[in-house]
Short mmCIF file of C-alpha atoms in Angstrom, two decimals:
data_model
loop_
_atom_site.label_atom_id
_atom_site.label_comp_id
_atom_site.label_asym_id
_atom_site.label_seq_id
_atom_site.Cartn_x
_atom_site.Cartn_y
_atom_site.Cartn_z
CA THR P 1 -7.14 -3.44 -6.16
CA LEU P 2 -10.14 -2.50 -4.03
CA THR P 3 -10.35 -5.87 -2.28
CA PRO P 4 -8.44 -6.49 0.98
CA ARG P 5 -6.08 -9.45 1.00
CA SER P 6 -7.67 -11.02 4.06
CA PRO P 7 -11.11 -11.32 5.70
CA ALA P 8 -9.86 -8.94 8.42
CA GLY P 9 -9.88 -6.08 5.89
CA PHE P 10 -7.15 -3.60 5.14
CA ALA P 11 -4.29 -3.11 7.58
CA ASP P 12 -4.44 -0.14 9.94
CA ARG P 13 -0.69 0.28 10.34
CA ALA P 14 1.02 3.43 9.04
CA GLU P 15 3.87 1.48 7.43
CA ASP P 16 1.33 -0.29 5.18
CA TRP P 17 0.07 3.07 3.88
CA HIS P 18 3.37 4.92 3.35
CA GLY P 19 5.19 5.28 0.06
CA ALA P 20 4.51 6.37 -3.47
CA ASP P 21 2.90 3.08 -4.49
CA ALA P 22 0.44 3.18 -1.60
CA LEU P 23 -0.46 6.79 -2.38
CA LEU P 24 -1.00 5.99 -6.05
CA LYS P 25 -3.30 3.10 -5.15
CA ARG P 26 -5.36 5.29 -2.81
CA VAL P 27 -5.74 7.95 -5.51
CA GLN P 28 -6.73 5.32 -8.08
CA ALA P 29 -9.29 3.86 -5.69
CA ALA P 30 -10.69 7.34 -5.00
CA GLN P 31 -11.08 7.93 -8.74
CA VAL P 32 -12.93 4.64 -9.20
CA LEU P 33 -15.25 5.45 -6.29
CA ALA P 34 -15.86 8.93 -7.72
CA ASP P 35 -17.08 7.29 -10.93
CA TRP P 36 -19.50 5.08 -8.98
CA VAL P 37 -21.00 7.59 -6.55
CA ALA P 38 -24.47 8.98 -7.16
CA ARG P 39 -24.37 12.60 -8.26
CA ASP P 40 -27.49 13.62 -6.36
CA ARG P 41 -25.56 15.56 -3.72
CA GLU P 42 -22.98 18.29 -3.87
CA PRO P 43 -19.57 16.84 -2.86
CA LEU P 44 -19.04 19.41 -0.10
CA ARG P 45 -22.44 18.58 1.38
CA LEU P 46 -21.63 14.88 1.29
CA ALA P 47 -18.31 15.60 3.01
CA GLN P 48 -20.04 17.61 5.74
CA ASP P 49 -22.64 14.89 6.28
CA ALA P 50 -20.11 12.04 6.29
CA LEU P 51 -17.27 13.65 8.24
CA GLY P 52 -18.92 16.30 10.38
CA PRO P 53 -16.25 18.02 12.50
CA ARG P 54 -13.53 15.82 10.96
CA LEU P 55 -13.85 17.78 7.71
CA ASP P 56 -10.80 20.03 7.81
CA ASP P 57 -10.53 23.46 6.18
CA ASP P 58 -7.97 22.32 3.57
CA THR P 59 -10.17 19.48 2.33
CA ALA P 60 -13.25 21.72 2.22
CA ALA P 61 -11.31 24.35 0.24
CA GLY P 62 -10.13 21.69 -2.21
CA LEU P 63 -13.70 20.51 -2.74
CA ARG P 64 -14.84 24.07 -3.44
CA ARG P 65 -12.03 24.58 -5.98
CA ALA P 66 -12.50 21.29 -7.85
CA ASP P 67 -13.09 21.58 -11.58
CA SER P 68 -15.95 19.06 -11.56
CA PRO P 69 -18.09 17.08 -9.12
CA GLN P 70 -16.18 13.92 -10.09
CA GLN P 71 -12.87 15.59 -9.23
CA ALA P 72 -14.32 16.83 -5.93
CA TYR P 73 -15.55 13.34 -5.02
CA ALA P 74 -12.11 11.90 -5.84
CA LEU P 75 -10.46 14.55 -3.65
CA LEU P 76 -12.87 13.77 -0.83
CA PHE P 77 -12.33 10.02 -1.04
CA ALA P 78 -8.53 10.47 -1.15
CA SER P 79 -8.47 12.94 1.75
CA PRO P 80 -6.88 11.90 5.06
CA ALA P 81 -10.10 12.54 6.98
CA PHE P 82 -12.11 10.26 4.69
CA GLN P 83 -9.40 7.59 4.55
CA TRP P 84 -9.44 7.30 8.35
CA ARG P 85 -13.25 7.31 8.52
#
């Protein structure tokens, strides 16, 4: 599920990312990535370093409220700012 169907990568068209199935797949992918990521950095710090000014207040607040680092990483990876990165 984490492999694009073509060598060109994943599509960058909104219609390919809309719908419940597409959202579920993005959340599942974010959870898998959260399991893989090194835990040597606080998720909010990683978000600030990776996104800079693209890190919006809602995403930052969600990262602060997460119940665990793994949940925070999953929220970060599923966030719109990170998905468009």
